[in-house]
Amino acid sequence: MRADRLVQLTLLLQTRPKMTVGELARELQVSERTIHRDLDSLSGAGVPVYATRGAAGGVSLLEGWRTQLTGFTRAELHALAAVAAPGALEDLGLTSAMRSGLMKLAAALPAIQKPALEYARQRLHVDASSWFPERELVPQLATLRDAVWQDRRVSLTYRDFEGTPSRKVVDPYALVIKADRWYLVASTGESAPRVYRGSRVDGARMRPETFTRPEKFDLPSFWKDWCARFAEKRAQYEVTLRLTPEGLEALRKIRPPADGARLDAAPRAPDGSTTLVVDFERESIAFAQLCDVATGFEVLAPETLRAKFLRLAAGILDAHGTPA
């Protein structure tokens, strides 16, 4: 395990100009003390690694030095074999580039390892596509991609959740895809970066001027922190429900796994029903998810949502007739 970590440490320093001990520790999921010991081991083995102090300091390899490590572990070969062409690459027009890149990588493998890659490729295939066309359309994705790659400012036309449009000039830092939905991470230059849903970008025009990315901006760290804040501060829409045992089980299947314990702990009435308050993000999401539950539930509050289901039920009966 330590040998693998030393290889990873060497490759990290080779692919990134300079990293702090703290960054290396987080990347390799070990303590800073362990990183210091590993750096001593690399130095003792002849790897020209050195550290500089100060605000701009860090750990680096001697300029121009490259490792000759070309072998792959069995697990790494299996991971390479599992790489498919997910929707993200297709959206960005990079599917063929991924295929050609993997072909070049396979060709560069030592001859003794090529049969192992083919062995794994015939035993594991990842199909990232969905049975149903649920992906959101992002008409401006090509423009946003080019702007992100070129560090070019963009004139953006954006709709909020209520459909209200706004226009702004942004510095596009990055694109993120989460559960088949594209997001743009961008800043207006006057505040911290914000996240914009790709499907709500109605217009995007690259401007001639470029921008300078903040040196300390780290996309994975930013995204992790933003998702945590979003989960904590998202809008809350509380719905009081009465559910039969069947309805409770159907609700469990569409709620986050973390809700399972609370659903299990909800008290049962003598007739077996359960009354509890469930938190949704907004009314439209509550309506859509409860439609998936279909039967075995009654909305007790809020009255506006209850009225919405009554109108839906009346419309269905009107269209299909009263059952015999």
PDB file of N, CA, C and O in Angstrom, residues 265-303:
ATOM      1  N   ALA A 265     -39.749   5.542  12.235  1.00  0.00           N
ATOM      2  CA  ALA A 265     -40.070   5.952  13.604  1.00  0.00           C
ATOM      3  C   ALA A 265     -41.426   6.647  13.713  1.00  0.00           C
ATOM      4  O   ALA A 265     -41.900   6.898  14.830  1.00  0.00           O
ATOM      5  N   ALA A 266     -42.052   6.970  12.587  1.00  0.00           N
ATOM      6  CA  ALA A 266     -43.343   7.673  12.635  1.00  0.00           C
ATOM      7  C   ALA A 266     -44.394   6.789  13.309  1.00  0.00           C
ATOM      8  O   ALA A 266     -44.494   5.593  13.006  1.00  0.00           O
ATOM      9  N   PRO A 267     -45.175   7.357  14.235  1.00  0.00           N
ATOM     10  CA  PRO A 267     -46.181   6.548  14.955  1.00  0.00           C
ATOM     11  C   PRO A 267     -47.296   6.063  14.034  1.00  0.00           C
ATOM     12  O   PRO A 267     -47.666   6.733  13.066  1.00  0.00           O
ATOM     13  N   ARG A 268     -47.838   4.885  14.349  1.00  0.00           N
ATOM     14  CA  ARG A 268     -48.924   4.291  13.556  1.00  0.00           C
ATOM     15  C   ARG A 268     -50.243   4.447  14.298  1.00  0.00           C
ATOM     16  O   ARG A 268     -50.329   4.252  15.515  1.00  0.00           O
ATOM     17  N   ALA A 269     -51.291   4.771  13.566  1.00  0.00           N
ATOM     18  CA  ALA A 269     -52.641   4.829  14.128  1.00  0.00           C
ATOM     19  C   ALA A 269     -53.211   3.410  14.217  1.00  0.00           C
ATOM     20  O   ALA A 269     -52.670   2.470  13.611  1.00  0.00           O
ATOM     21  N   PRO A 270     -54.323   3.213  14.991  1.00  0.00           N
ATOM     22  CA  PRO A 270     -54.914   1.875  15.106  1.00  0.00           C
ATOM     23  C   PRO A 270     -55.254   1.248  13.751  1.00  0.00           C
ATOM     24  O   PRO A 270     -55.219   0.024  13.611  1.00  0.00           O
ATOM     25  N   ASP A 271     -55.613   2.082  12.760  1.00  0.00           N
ATOM     26  CA  ASP A 271     -55.960   1.519  11.448  1.00  0.00           C
ATOM     27  C   ASP A 271     -54.729   1.255  10.581  1.00  0.00           C
ATOM     28  O   ASP A 271     -54.844   0.868   9.413  1.00  0.00           O
ATOM     29  N   GLY A 272     -53.529   1.446  11.147  1.00  0.00           N
ATOM     30  CA  GLY A 272     -52.295   1.167  10.402  1.00  0.00           C
ATOM     31  C   GLY A 272     -51.741   2.354   9.641  1.00  0.00           C
ATOM     32  O   GLY A 272     -50.633   2.280   9.095  1.00  0.00           O
ATOM     33  N   SER A 273     -52.490   3.468   9.584  1.00  0.00           N
ATOM     34  CA  SER A 273     -52.024   4.633   8.834  1.00  0.00           C
ATOM     35  C   SER A 273     -50.984   5.417   9.634  1.00  0.00           C
ATOM     36  O   SER A 273     -50.869   5.268  10.851  1.00  0.00           O
ATOM     37  N   THR A 274     -50.234   6.246   8.920  1.00  0.00           N
ATOM     38  CA  THR A 274     -49.189   7.073   9.518  1.00  0.00           C
ATOM     39  C   THR A 274     -49.405   8.519   9.110  1.00  0.00           C
ATOM     40  O   THR A 274     -49.657   8.801   7.934  1.00  0.00           O
ATOM     41  N   THR A 275     -49.327   9.417  10.055  1.00  0.00           N
ATOM     42  CA  THR A 275     -49.408  10.847   9.759  1.00  0.00           C
ATOM     43  C   THR A 275     -48.073  11.485  10.106  1.00  0.00           C
ATOM     44  O   THR A 275     -47.589  11.345  11.232  1.00  0.00           O
ATOM     45  N   LEU A 276     -47.471  12.169   9.138  1.00  0.00           N
ATOM     46  CA  LEU A 276     -46.177  12.794   9.381  1.00  0.00           C
ATOM     47  C   LEU A 276     -45.978  13.971   8.440  1.00  0.00           C
ATOM     48  O   LEU A 276     -46.700  14.130   7.451  1.00  0.00           O
ATOM     49  N   VAL A 277     -45.005  14.810   8.782  1.00  0.00           N
ATOM     50  CA  VAL A 277     -44.663  15.980   7.972  1.00  0.00           C
ATOM     51  C   VAL A 277     -43.416  15.640   7.166  1.00  0.00           C
ATOM     52  O   VAL A 277     -42.404  15.188   7.703  1.00  0.00           O
ATOM     53  N   VAL A 278     -43.511  15.861   5.849  1.00  0.00           N
ATOM     54  CA  VAL A 278     -42.401  15.566   4.940  1.00  0.00           C
ATOM     55  C   VAL A 278     -41.941  16.872   4.302  1.00  0.00           C
ATOM     56  O   VAL A 278     -42.765  17.685   3.856  1.00  0.00           O
ATOM     57  N   ASP A 279     -40.644  17.066   4.254  1.00  0.00           N
ATOM     58  CA  ASP A 279     -40.066  18.297   3.709  1.00  0.00           C
ATOM     59  C   ASP A 279     -39.680  18.101   2.249  1.00  0.00           C
ATOM     60  O   ASP A 279     -38.904  17.200   1.918  1.00  0.00           O
ATOM     61  N   PHE A 280     -40.251  18.928   1.377  1.00  0.00           N
ATOM     62  CA  PHE A 280     -39.880  18.960  -0.031  1.00  0.00           C
ATOM     63  C   PHE A 280     -39.212  20.310  -0.314  1.00  0.00           C
ATOM     64  O   PHE A 280     -39.277  21.230   0.500  1.00  0.00           O
ATOM     65  N   GLU A 281     -38.592  20.421  -1.479  1.00  0.00           N
ATOM     66  CA  GLU A 281     -37.913  21.673  -1.788  1.00  0.00           C
ATOM     67  C   GLU A 281     -38.899  22.775  -2.138  1.00  0.00           C
ATOM     68  O   GLU A 281     -38.716  23.928  -1.778  1.00  0.00           O
ATOM     69  N   ARG A 282     -39.954  22.427  -2.882  1.00  0.00           N
ATOM     70  CA  ARG A 282     -40.976  23.404  -3.256  1.00  0.00           C
ATOM     71  C   ARG A 282     -42.237  22.657  -3.658  1.00  0.00           C
ATOM     72  O   ARG A 282     -42.240  21.421  -3.783  1.00  0.00           O
ATOM     73  N   GLU A 283     -43.336  23.402  -3.867  1.00  0.00           N
ATOM     74  CA  GLU A 283     -44.627  22.771  -4.135  1.00  0.00           C
ATOM     75  C   GLU A 283     -44.598  21.909  -5.389  1.00  0.00           C
ATOM     76  O   GLU A 283     -45.147  20.796  -5.400  1.00  0.00           O
ATOM     77  N   SER A 284     -43.964  22.395  -6.449  1.00  0.00           N
ATOM     78  CA  SER A 284     -43.955  21.639  -7.701  1.00  0.00           C
ATOM     79  C   SER A 284     -43.258  20.288  -7.530  1.00  0.00           C
ATOM     80  O   SER A 284     -43.688  19.282  -8.113  1.00  0.00           O
ATOM     81  N   ILE A 285     -42.188  20.258  -6.727  1.00  0.00           N
ATOM     82  CA  ILE A 285     -41.482  18.999  -6.494  1.00  0.00           C
ATOM     83  C   ILE A 285     -42.326  18.071  -5.630  1.00  0.00           C
ATOM     84  O   ILE A 285     -42.397  16.860  -5.871  1.00  0.00           O
ATOM     85  N   ALA A 286     -43.022  18.626  -4.610  1.00  0.00           N
ATOM     86  CA  ALA A 286     -43.911  17.811  -3.775  1.00  0.00           C
ATOM     87  C   ALA A 286     -45.001  17.181  -4.631  1.00  0.00           C
ATOM     88  O   ALA A 286     -45.313  15.986  -4.499  1.00  0.00           O
ATOM     89  N   PHE A 287     -45.597  17.964  -5.524  1.00  0.00           N
ATOM     90  CA  PHE A 287     -46.677  17.459  -6.373  1.00  0.00           C
ATOM     91  C   PHE A 287     -46.170  16.339  -7.273  1.00  0.00           C
ATOM     92  O   PHE A 287     -46.804  15.283  -7.396  1.00  0.00           O
ATOM     93  N   ALA A 288     -45.011  16.542  -7.907  1.00  0.00           N
ATOM     94  CA  ALA A 288     -44.474  15.551  -8.834  1.00  0.00           C
ATOM     95  C   ALA A 288     -44.109  14.256  -8.104  1.00  0.00           C
ATOM     96  O   ALA A 288     -44.421  13.157  -8.583  1.00  0.00           O
ATOM     97  N   GLN A 289     -43.472  14.364  -6.935  1.00  0.00           N
ATOM     98  CA  GLN A 289     -43.059  13.159  -6.226  1.00  0.00           C
ATOM     99  C   GLN A 289     -44.252  12.394  -5.666  1.00  0.00           C
ATOM    100  O   GLN A 289     -44.269  11.158  -5.680  1.00  0.00           O
ATOM    101  N   LEU A 290     -45.252  13.113  -5.186  1.00  0.00           N
ATOM    102  CA  LEU A 290     -46.427  12.430  -4.656  1.00  0.00           C
ATOM    103  C   LEU A 290     -47.250  11.795  -5.767  1.00  0.00           C
ATOM    104  O   LEU A 290     -47.936  10.789  -5.542  1.00  0.00           O
ATOM    105  N   CYS A 291     -47.179  12.347  -6.966  1.00  0.00           N
ATOM    106  CA  CYS A 291     -47.829  11.680  -8.103  1.00  0.00           C
ATOM    107  C   CYS A 291     -47.163  10.336  -8.372  1.00  0.00           C
ATOM    108  O   CYS A 291     -47.828   9.378  -8.791  1.00  0.00           O
ATOM    109  N   ASP A 292     -45.845  10.250  -8.110  1.00  0.00           N
ATOM    110  CA  ASP A 292     -45.151   8.969  -8.261  1.00  0.00           C
ATOM    111  C   ASP A 292     -45.593   7.974  -7.193  1.00  0.00           C
ATOM    112  O   ASP A 292     -45.595   6.758  -7.438  1.00  0.00           O
ATOM    113  N   VAL A 293     -45.947   8.482  -5.992  1.00  0.00           N
ATOM    114  CA  VAL A 293     -46.480   7.592  -4.957  1.00  0.00           C
ATOM    115  C   VAL A 293     -47.793   6.996  -5.424  1.00  0.00           C
ATOM    116  O   VAL A 293     -48.111   5.835  -5.165  1.00  0.00           O
ATOM    117  N   ALA A 294     -48.603   7.802  -6.104  1.00  0.00           N
ATOM    118  CA  ALA A 294     -49.835   7.389  -6.799  1.00  0.00           C
ATOM    119  C   ALA A 294     -51.009   7.137  -5.856  1.00  0.00           C
ATOM    120  O   ALA A 294     -52.024   7.822  -5.931  1.00  0.00           O
ATOM    121  N   THR A 295     -50.932   6.141  -4.975  1.00  0.00           N
ATOM    122  CA  THR A 295     -52.063   5.818  -4.104  1.00  0.00           C
ATOM    123  C   THR A 295     -51.560   5.629  -2.683  1.00  0.00           C
ATOM    124  O   THR A 295     -50.362   5.513  -2.428  1.00  0.00           O
ATOM    125  N   GLY A 296     -52.503   5.588  -1.748  1.00  0.00           N
ATOM    126  CA  GLY A 296     -52.151   5.308  -0.361  1.00  0.00           C
ATOM    127  C   GLY A 296     -51.716   6.523   0.412  1.00  0.00           C
ATOM    128  O   GLY A 296     -51.097   6.393   1.470  1.00  0.00           O
ATOM    129  N   PHE A 297     -52.023   7.744  -0.081  1.00  0.00           N
ATOM    130  CA  PHE A 297     -51.663   8.943   0.668  1.00  0.00           C
ATOM    131  C   PHE A 297     -52.791   9.967   0.577  1.00  0.00           C
ATOM    132  O   PHE A 297     -53.574   9.974  -0.378  1.00  0.00           O
ATOM    133  N   GLU A 298     -52.857  10.828   1.572  1.00  0.00           N
ATOM    134  CA  GLU A 298     -53.788  11.963   1.580  1.00  0.00           C
ATOM    135  C   GLU A 298     -53.021  13.192   2.055  1.00  0.00           C
ATOM    136  O   GLU A 298     -52.346  13.149   3.082  1.00  0.00           O
ATOM    137  N   VAL A 299     -53.118  14.276   1.306  1.00  0.00           N
ATOM    138  CA  VAL A 299     -52.499  15.533   1.707  1.00  0.00           C
ATOM    139  C   VAL A 299     -53.430  16.235   2.695  1.00  0.00           C
ATOM    140  O   VAL A 299     -54.558  16.580   2.359  1.00  0.00           O
ATOM    141  N   LEU A 300     -52.944  16.441   3.910  1.00  0.00           N
ATOM    142  CA  LEU A 300     -53.729  17.150   4.921  1.00  0.00           C
ATOM    143  C   LEU A 300     -53.419  18.649   4.921  1.00  0.00           C
ATOM    144  O   LEU A 300     -54.290  19.470   5.236  1.00  0.00           O
ATOM    145  N   ALA A 301     -52.189  19.010   4.595  1.00  0.00           N
ATOM    146  CA  ALA A 301     -51.774  20.413   4.545  1.00  0.00           C
ATOM    147  C   ALA A 301     -50.475  20.476   3.738  1.00  0.00           C
ATOM    148  O   ALA A 301     -49.720  19.491   3.681  1.00  0.00           O
ATOM    149  N   PRO A 302     -50.249  21.605   3.079  1.00  0.00           N
ATOM    150  CA  PRO A 302     -51.044  22.832   3.026  1.00  0.00           C
ATOM    151  C   PRO A 302     -52.264  22.695   2.117  1.00  0.00           C
ATOM    152  O   PRO A 302     -52.303  21.817   1.247  1.00  0.00           O
ATOM    153  N   GLU A 303     -53.225  23.549   2.303  1.00  0.00           N
ATOM    154  CA  GLU A 303     -54.489  23.470   1.600  1.00  0.00           C
ATOM    155  C   GLU A 303     -54.317  23.669   0.095  1.00  0.00           C
ATOM    156  O   GLU A 303     -55.045  23.070  -0.701  1.00  0.00           O
TER     157      GLU A 303
END
